[in-house]
Coordinates of C-alpha atoms and ligand atoms in Angstrom, one line a residue:
M1 CA -8.6 -23.8 -5.7
G2 CA -7.6 -26.5 -4.0
N3 CA -6.9 -26.5 -0.2
D4 CA -3.4 -28.6 -1.0
T5 CA -2.4 -26.0 -3.4
I6 CA -2.9 -23.2 -0.6
A7 CA -1.2 -25.5 2.2
L8 CA 2.0 -25.7 -0.3
A9 CA 1.9 -21.9 -0.6
A10 CA 1.9 -21.5 3.1
R11 CA 4.7 -24.0 3.5
I12 CA 6.7 -22.1 1.0
I13 CA 6.2 -18.8 3.1
N14 CA 7.0 -20.7 6.1
Q15 CA 10.3 -22.2 4.8
G16 CA 11.3 -18.6 3.6
G17 CA 10.2 -18.8 0.1
L18 CA 8.2 -16.3 -2.1
V19 CA 4.8 -16.7 -3.1
A20 CA 3.0 -14.3 -5.7
F21 CA -1.0 -14.1 -4.6
P22 CA -4.1 -12.3 -5.8
T23 CA -5.7 -9.3 -3.4
E24 CA -8.3 -7.3 -4.3
T25 CA -6.1 -4.4 -5.7
V26 CA -3.0 -5.7 -7.4
Y27 CA -1.1 -9.3 -7.0
G28 CA 1.5 -9.2 -3.9
L29 CA 5.5 -10.7 -3.8
G30 CA 4.7 -12.4 -0.7
A31 CA 6.9 -13.5 2.1
N32 CA 6.9 -14.2 5.9
A33 CA 7.5 -10.5 7.1
L34 CA 9.1 -11.8 10.1
N35 CA 12.2 -13.6 8.2
Q36 CA 14.9 -11.0 7.2
L37 CA 16.3 -13.5 4.7
A38 CA 12.7 -14.5 3.3
V39 CA 12.0 -10.5 2.8
A40 CA 15.5 -9.8 1.4
K41 CA 14.3 -12.1 -1.6
I42 CA 11.4 -10.1 -2.4
F43 CA 13.7 -6.8 -3.0
E44 CA 16.4 -8.8 -5.0
A45 CA 13.7 -10.6 -7.3
K46 CA 11.7 -7.0 -7.8
K47 CA 15.2 -5.0 -8.2
R48 CA 13.6 -3.0 -5.5
P49 CA 16.1 -0.2 -3.6
F50 CA 16.3 -0.9 -0.3
F51 CA 15.0 2.4 0.9
D52 CA 11.3 1.5 -0.4
P53 CA 9.3 0.0 2.8
L54 CA 7.0 -3.0 2.2
I55 CA 3.4 -3.4 3.1
V56 CA 2.6 -6.3 6.1
H57 CA -0.5 -8.3 5.4
I58 CA -2.6 -9.4 8.0
A59 CA -5.8 -11.6 8.6
D60 CA -7.4 -10.4 11.6
T61 CA -6.7 -7.2 13.7
H62 CA -5.2 -9.9 16.5
S63 CA -2.2 -9.6 14.8
L64 CA -1.9 -5.9 15.2
K65 CA -0.6 -5.9 18.8
D66 CA 2.5 -8.0 18.0
L67 CA 3.5 -5.4 15.0
T68 CA 2.2 -2.1 16.5
V69 CA 3.2 0.3 19.3
N70 CA -0.2 2.2 19.5
V71 CA -3.3 2.1 17.4
S72 CA -5.1 5.4 17.9
P73 CA -8.3 5.8 18.2
M74 CA -8.7 7.6 14.8
A75 CA -6.9 4.4 13.2
T76 CA -9.3 2.2 15.3
K77 CA -12.3 4.1 13.2
L78 CA -10.8 3.8 10.0
I79 CA -9.7 -0.2 10.4
Q80 CA -13.5 -0.7 11.8
H81 CA -14.8 0.9 8.6
F82 CA -12.3 -0.1 6.2
W83 CA -10.8 -3.2 7.0
P84 CA -10.6 -6.1 5.5
G85 CA -10.2 -3.7 2.1
P86 CA -7.8 -1.7 0.0
L87 CA -6.6 0.8 2.9
T88 CA -2.7 0.5 4.6
L89 CA -2.2 2.0 7.4
I90 CA 1.1 3.5 8.8
F91 CA 1.8 2.8 12.9
K92 CA 4.9 2.9 14.9
K93 CA 6.5 -0.3 14.7
T94 CA 7.4 -3.0 17.4
N95 CA 11.3 -4.3 17.1
I96 CA 9.8 -7.8 15.9
V97 CA 9.2 -6.2 12.6
P98 CA 12.4 -6.6 10.8
D99 CA 14.2 -3.3 9.7
L100 CA 14.4 -4.6 6.1
V101 CA 10.4 -4.4 5.9
T102 CA 10.3 -0.9 7.0
A103 CA 13.5 0.4 5.2
G104 CA 14.9 1.4 8.9
F105 CA 11.6 3.5 9.4
D106 CA 10.3 3.3 13.2
T107 CA 6.9 2.8 11.3
V108 CA 5.3 0.0 9.6
A109 CA 2.5 -0.6 7.0
I110 CA -0.4 -2.5 7.5
R111 CA -3.4 -4.2 5.7
I112 CA -5.7 -6.8 5.9
P113 CA -6.6 -7.5 2.5
K114 CA -10.1 -8.7 1.0
H115 CA -9.6 -11.7 -1.2
P116 CA -10.3 -15.1 -0.1
L117 CA -7.0 -16.4 -1.2
A118 CA -4.9 -14.0 0.3
L119 CA -6.6 -14.3 3.8
E120 CA -6.3 -18.0 3.7
L121 CA -3.1 -17.9 2.5
I122 CA -2.1 -15.7 5.6
R123 CA -3.9 -17.9 8.0
K124 CA -2.4 -21.1 6.6
A125 CA 0.9 -19.4 6.9
N126 CA 0.3 -18.5 10.4
C127 CA 2.5 -15.5 10.0
P128 CA 2.5 -11.4 9.1
I129 CA 3.2 -11.5 5.0
A130 CA 5.4 -9.1 4.0
A131 CA 4.4 -8.1 -0.2
P132 CA 4.8 -5.2 -2.5
S133 CA 3.3 -5.4 -5.7
A134 CA 4.5 -8.4 -7.8
N135 CA 6.2 -6.6 -10.4
L136 CA 9.9 -5.0 -11.4
F137 CA 10.3 -2.1 -9.5
G138 CA 9.0 1.2 -11.2
H139 CA 7.1 -1.0 -14.0
L140 CA 3.1 -1.9 -14.4
S141 CA 1.8 -3.5 -11.7
P142 CA 0.1 -7.2 -12.0
T143 CA -3.5 -7.4 -12.2
Q144 CA -3.1 -11.0 -13.2
A145 CA -1.3 -14.0 -12.8
S146 CA 0.3 -14.0 -15.9
H147 CA 1.8 -10.3 -15.8
V148 CA 3.2 -11.5 -12.5
K149 CA 5.0 -14.4 -14.8
K150 CA 6.0 -12.0 -17.4
Y151 CA 7.8 -9.7 -15.0
L152 CA 9.3 -12.4 -12.2
G153 CA 8.9 -15.9 -13.9
D154 CA 11.5 -18.0 -12.1
S155 CA 12.0 -15.6 -9.7
V156 CA 9.4 -16.6 -7.4
D157 CA 8.6 -19.9 -6.0
M158 CA 4.6 -20.2 -6.6
I159 CA 1.9 -17.9 -7.8
L160 CA -1.2 -18.2 -7.0
D161 CA -3.9 -17.7 -9.5
G162 CA -7.1 -16.0 -8.7
G163 CA -8.1 -14.4 -12.1
K164 CA -8.3 -10.6 -12.5
C165 CA -8.2 -8.5 -9.2
S166 CA -11.3 -6.9 -8.9
K167 CA -10.0 -3.1 -7.8
G168 CA -6.8 -3.0 -10.1
L169 CA -5.3 -0.1 -8.3
E170 CA -3.2 -0.4 -5.2
S171 CA -4.5 0.5 -1.7
T172 CA -4.7 3.8 -0.4
I173 CA -2.2 4.6 2.2
I174 CA -2.8 6.8 5.2
D175 CA -0.2 7.7 8.0
T176 CA -2.0 7.0 11.1
T177 CA 1.1 8.3 13.0
Q178 CA -0.1 11.8 12.3
D179 CA -2.7 13.9 13.4
P180 CA -4.4 15.0 11.3
P181 CA -3.6 11.5 9.4
L182 CA -1.9 11.9 5.9
I183 CA -2.5 10.4 3.0
L184 CA 0.7 8.9 1.4
R185 CA -0.8 7.4 -1.7
H186 CA -3.6 7.7 -3.4
G187 CA -5.5 4.1 -4.2
S188 CA -8.5 1.8 -4.5
L189 CA -10.3 3.7 -1.6
P190 CA -11.5 6.7 -3.1
I191 CA -10.7 9.9 -0.6
E192 CA -14.2 10.9 -0.2
E193 CA -15.5 7.4 1.4
L194 CA -12.3 8.2 3.9
Q195 CA -13.3 11.9 4.7
A196 CA -16.9 10.6 5.3
V197 CA -15.2 8.6 8.4
V198 CA -12.2 10.6 9.6
H199 CA -12.8 14.6 8.3
T200 CA -9.5 15.6 9.1
V201 CA -7.6 13.9 6.6
Q202 CA -5.0 16.1 4.3
I203 CA -4.9 15.6 0.8
Q204 CA -1.6 16.0 -0.8
D205 CA -1.1 17.8 -3.8
L206 CA -0.5 15.5 -6.6
K207 CA 1.8 17.9 -8.1
E208 CA 3.5 18.2 -4.9
R209 CA 6.8 16.0 -4.0
P210 CA 5.8 13.1 -2.2
V211 CA 6.2 12.3 0.9
T212 CA 6.1 8.6 0.8
P213 CA 9.7 7.0 0.3
G214 CA 8.4 4.8 -2.6
S215 CA 6.5 7.0 -4.2
L216 CA 8.9 8.3 -6.7
P217 CA 7.7 10.8 -9.4
T218 CA 8.3 8.2 -11.7
H219 CA 6.8 4.8 -11.6
Y220 CA 4.2 2.4 -12.9
A221 CA 6.0 2.6 -16.3
P222 CA 5.3 0.3 -19.5
R223 CA 8.2 -0.1 -21.9
T224 CA 6.8 1.5 -24.2
K225 CA 6.9 5.2 -24.4
L226 CA 3.7 6.8 -22.8
V227 CA 2.4 10.1 -23.5
L228 CA -0.3 11.8 -21.3
L229 CA -2.4 14.6 -23.1
K230 CA -3.1 17.8 -21.4
E231 CA -7.1 18.3 -20.5
H232 CA -8.6 19.3 -23.6
E233 CA -5.6 18.7 -25.6
H234 CA -6.6 16.1 -28.5
F235 CA -5.2 12.9 -29.4
P236 CA -3.0 13.1 -32.4
M237 CA -4.0 11.1 -35.7
P238 CA -3.7 7.6 -35.9
E239 CA -0.7 5.9 -37.5
P240 CA 1.4 2.4 -37.5
G241 CA 2.7 2.1 -34.0
T242 CA 0.6 4.6 -32.2
G243 CA -1.5 3.5 -29.2
Y244 CA -4.4 5.1 -27.3
L245 CA -5.5 4.8 -23.8
T246 CA -9.1 6.8 -23.7
Y247 CA -11.9 7.4 -21.3
G248 CA -15.6 7.5 -22.3
A249 CA -16.5 6.8 -25.7
L250 CA -14.4 6.2 -28.4
E251 CA -13.5 9.4 -30.6
P252 CA -14.4 9.1 -34.0
M253 CA -11.5 9.3 -35.5
L254 CA -10.1 5.9 -33.5
K255 CA -13.5 4.1 -34.1
N256 CA -11.8 1.6 -36.5
W257 CA -8.2 1.6 -34.9
K258 CA -7.3 -1.7 -33.3
D259 CA -4.9 -0.3 -31.0
V260 CA -7.4 1.4 -28.6
R261 CA -8.7 1.0 -25.0
S262 CA -11.1 3.1 -23.6
L263 CA -10.7 2.7 -19.6
S264 CA -14.6 2.9 -19.5
M265 CA -16.8 3.7 -22.1
S266 CA -19.5 4.8 -20.0
G267 CA -17.7 7.0 -17.7
N268 CA -17.7 4.8 -14.9
L269 CA -14.0 5.3 -12.8
V270 CA -14.8 1.6 -11.0
E271 CA -14.8 0.3 -14.3
A272 CA -11.7 2.6 -15.2
A273 CA -9.5 1.6 -12.1
A274 CA -10.3 -2.0 -13.0
N275 CA -8.9 -1.9 -16.6
L276 CA -5.8 0.5 -16.2
F277 CA -3.3 -1.8 -15.5
N278 CA -4.7 -4.7 -17.6
Y279 CA -4.9 -2.4 -20.3
L280 CA -2.1 -0.7 -20.0
H281 CA -0.1 -4.5 -20.3
E282 CA -2.2 -5.2 -23.2
L283 CA -1.1 -2.4 -25.4
D284 CA 2.6 -2.2 -23.8
D285 CA 2.5 -6.2 -25.1
L286 CA 1.8 -4.4 -28.9
K287 CA 5.3 -3.3 -29.0
L288 CA 3.9 0.1 -30.2
N289 CA 6.1 3.4 -30.5
I290 CA 4.1 5.2 -28.2
I291 CA 1.2 5.3 -26.4
Y292 CA -1.6 8.2 -26.0
V293 CA -3.4 8.7 -23.1
K294 CA -6.5 11.0 -22.2
P295 CA -6.4 12.8 -18.8
L296 CA -9.4 11.7 -16.5
P297 CA -11.0 13.7 -13.7
L298 CA -9.3 14.2 -10.9
T299 CA -12.6 13.3 -8.6
G300 CA -13.0 9.8 -6.6
L301 CA -10.6 7.1 -8.1
G302 CA -9.9 9.5 -10.7
S303 CA -7.1 11.1 -8.7
A304 CA -5.4 7.8 -7.8
I305 CA -5.8 6.6 -11.7
M306 CA -3.7 10.0 -12.6
D307 CA -1.5 9.7 -10.1
R308 CA 0.1 6.6 -11.5
L309 CA -0.5 8.0 -15.2
V310 CA 1.4 11.0 -14.1
K311 CA 4.2 8.9 -13.0
A312 CA 4.5 6.6 -15.8
A313 CA 4.1 9.3 -18.3
N314 CA 7.2 11.2 -16.0
T315 CA 9.7 8.2 -16.5
F316 CA 9.6 9.3 -20.1
N317 CA 9.6 13.1 -19.9
N318 CA 12.6 13.0 -17.6
D319 CA 14.6 10.1 -19.5
R320 CA 15.0 8.6 -16.0
D321 CA 16.4 4.9 -16.1
I322 CA 14.5 2.7 -14.2
G323 CA 16.1 -0.6 -14.9
P324 CA 15.4 -3.1 -17.1
R325 CA 12.4 -3.1 -19.6
Ligands
LIG1 O1 -2.6 -2.2 -2.8 C1 -1.3 -2.7 -2.3 O2 -0.9 -2.0 -1.2 C2 -0.7 -3.9 -2.9 C3 -1.0 -4.9 -2.6 C4 -0.1 -6.1 -2.9 O3 -1.4 -5.1 -1.0 N1 0.5 -3.6 -2.4 C5 1.7 -2.4 -2.7 O4 2.7 -2.4 -2.4 O5 1.1 -1.7 -3.3 P1 4.1 -1.3 -3.0 O6 5.2 -1.9 -2.0 O7 4.2 -1.7 -4.6 O8 3.4 0.0 -2.4 C6 3.8 0.4 -1.1 C7 4.4 1.5 -0.8 C8 5.2 1.8 -1.1 O9 5.3 3.2 -1.6 C9 5.9 2.3 0.0 O10 6.9 3.5 0.4 C10 4.9 2.6 1.1 O11 4.1 1.7 0.7 N2 5.4 2.0 2.8 C11 5.6 1.0 2.9 N3 5.9 1.4 4.5 C12 6.1 2.5 4.6 C13 6.1 3.3 5.7 N4 6.9 2.6 6.7 N5 6.1 4.7 5.6 C14 5.8 5.2 4.5 N6 5.4 4.8 3.4 C15 5.5 3.2 3.5
LIG2 MG1 4.2 -1.2 -6.5

C-alpha cells in the first residue's frame, strides 16, 4: 500500500472521519479517540449501544502516560511480553479520554496492535485511535476488507485493505486495575501463554454472566440460524439448505456436501481461529436455512473460539432481536 493512501487515511482521522483498518485480530472501525464527535460516529455507524466502551489503539507505550493514571508492575510485565499484540489491557483513565469512549467508566481499554498498517496509521494520525470491530453491533466480526464493506459500506469514509487478518479472533482483554488481574474476554492470546507470565489470572467461566459490559450473552451472530451441537452429538443428515462448520477431518456423510467447512482439517486451533469468521461469513452468504456447528475443545484458543460460537448460537436460542440482519 502506498504512503499516500495511509497519509489520506490519517488525514481523515484528523478531520474527525472514520477509517476501517486491518489489525492482526480483526478489522477495526477507527476514529480519533480524543474527538467526541468523531467517536460518536463510530456508535452511529455500528448501531452500537452507548453503554459498550471502545478499545483505544496506540502505537507505542509513551502514549500511555497521557491516557492512564497508573500502570501497575503487573501491567508493565504484560506489556513487555505481549505488546504489540492481541492483548487489550484495562487501566484507570485520565480526564483527556472522553466519557463516550469508556461509556462513562473510569477505566479505559488500550492495546498496541501488531499490524504494520495499523501502526503506520496511528503514527501518521499522531493520535490514539478508538476502534471497535468494524461490523454492525452483534454480528460476525470482519476479518477481510470485503466483510467491512458488506456491513458498513457507505458509513465509513475509507477502508484500508490489508488482506485477511492473520489471527482472526479479537484480542484477549484483561483488567489490570484488579489484583489478581481478571480476564474479561477470551481472545487471540491464549490463556496458557498469559499464565506463563502472570500466574494469578482468574479465568472467567464461559457460563457465568460476563462482567465486560460489551460481552453480552448474545453476539457474533450470522444472519443464518446457527446451532451449536453438544459434545458427542452427531450432525443431522444433509439436506438442501443445511450447512456445516466442523473441526478436524470431514465426517464421511459430508465428504461430497459442498456447504461444509472444516475450521482445521488437522485439528490445529490457531488455524481454526484464523478461519472462524471467514468461514462463518462464507456460509452465511450462501443463504442457507441453518448452520450446524461442531464444538471445539476448550483448551488454548478453543476457549475463545467457543465463546464466539456459544454467543452466536444463543442469539437464536433466545430469539433476541439484535437489530438489522
Ligand atoms: O481485537 C480487538 O480487540 C478488536 C481490534 C479492532 O482491536 N477490537 C474489538 O473491539 O474487538 P470491540 O469493541 O468489538 O470489543 C471491545 C470490548 C467490548 O466488549 C467492550 O465492552 C470492552 O472491550 N471494553 C472496552 N473498554 C472497556 C472497559 N473500560 N472496561 C471493560 N471492558 C471494556
Ligand atoms: Mg466486536
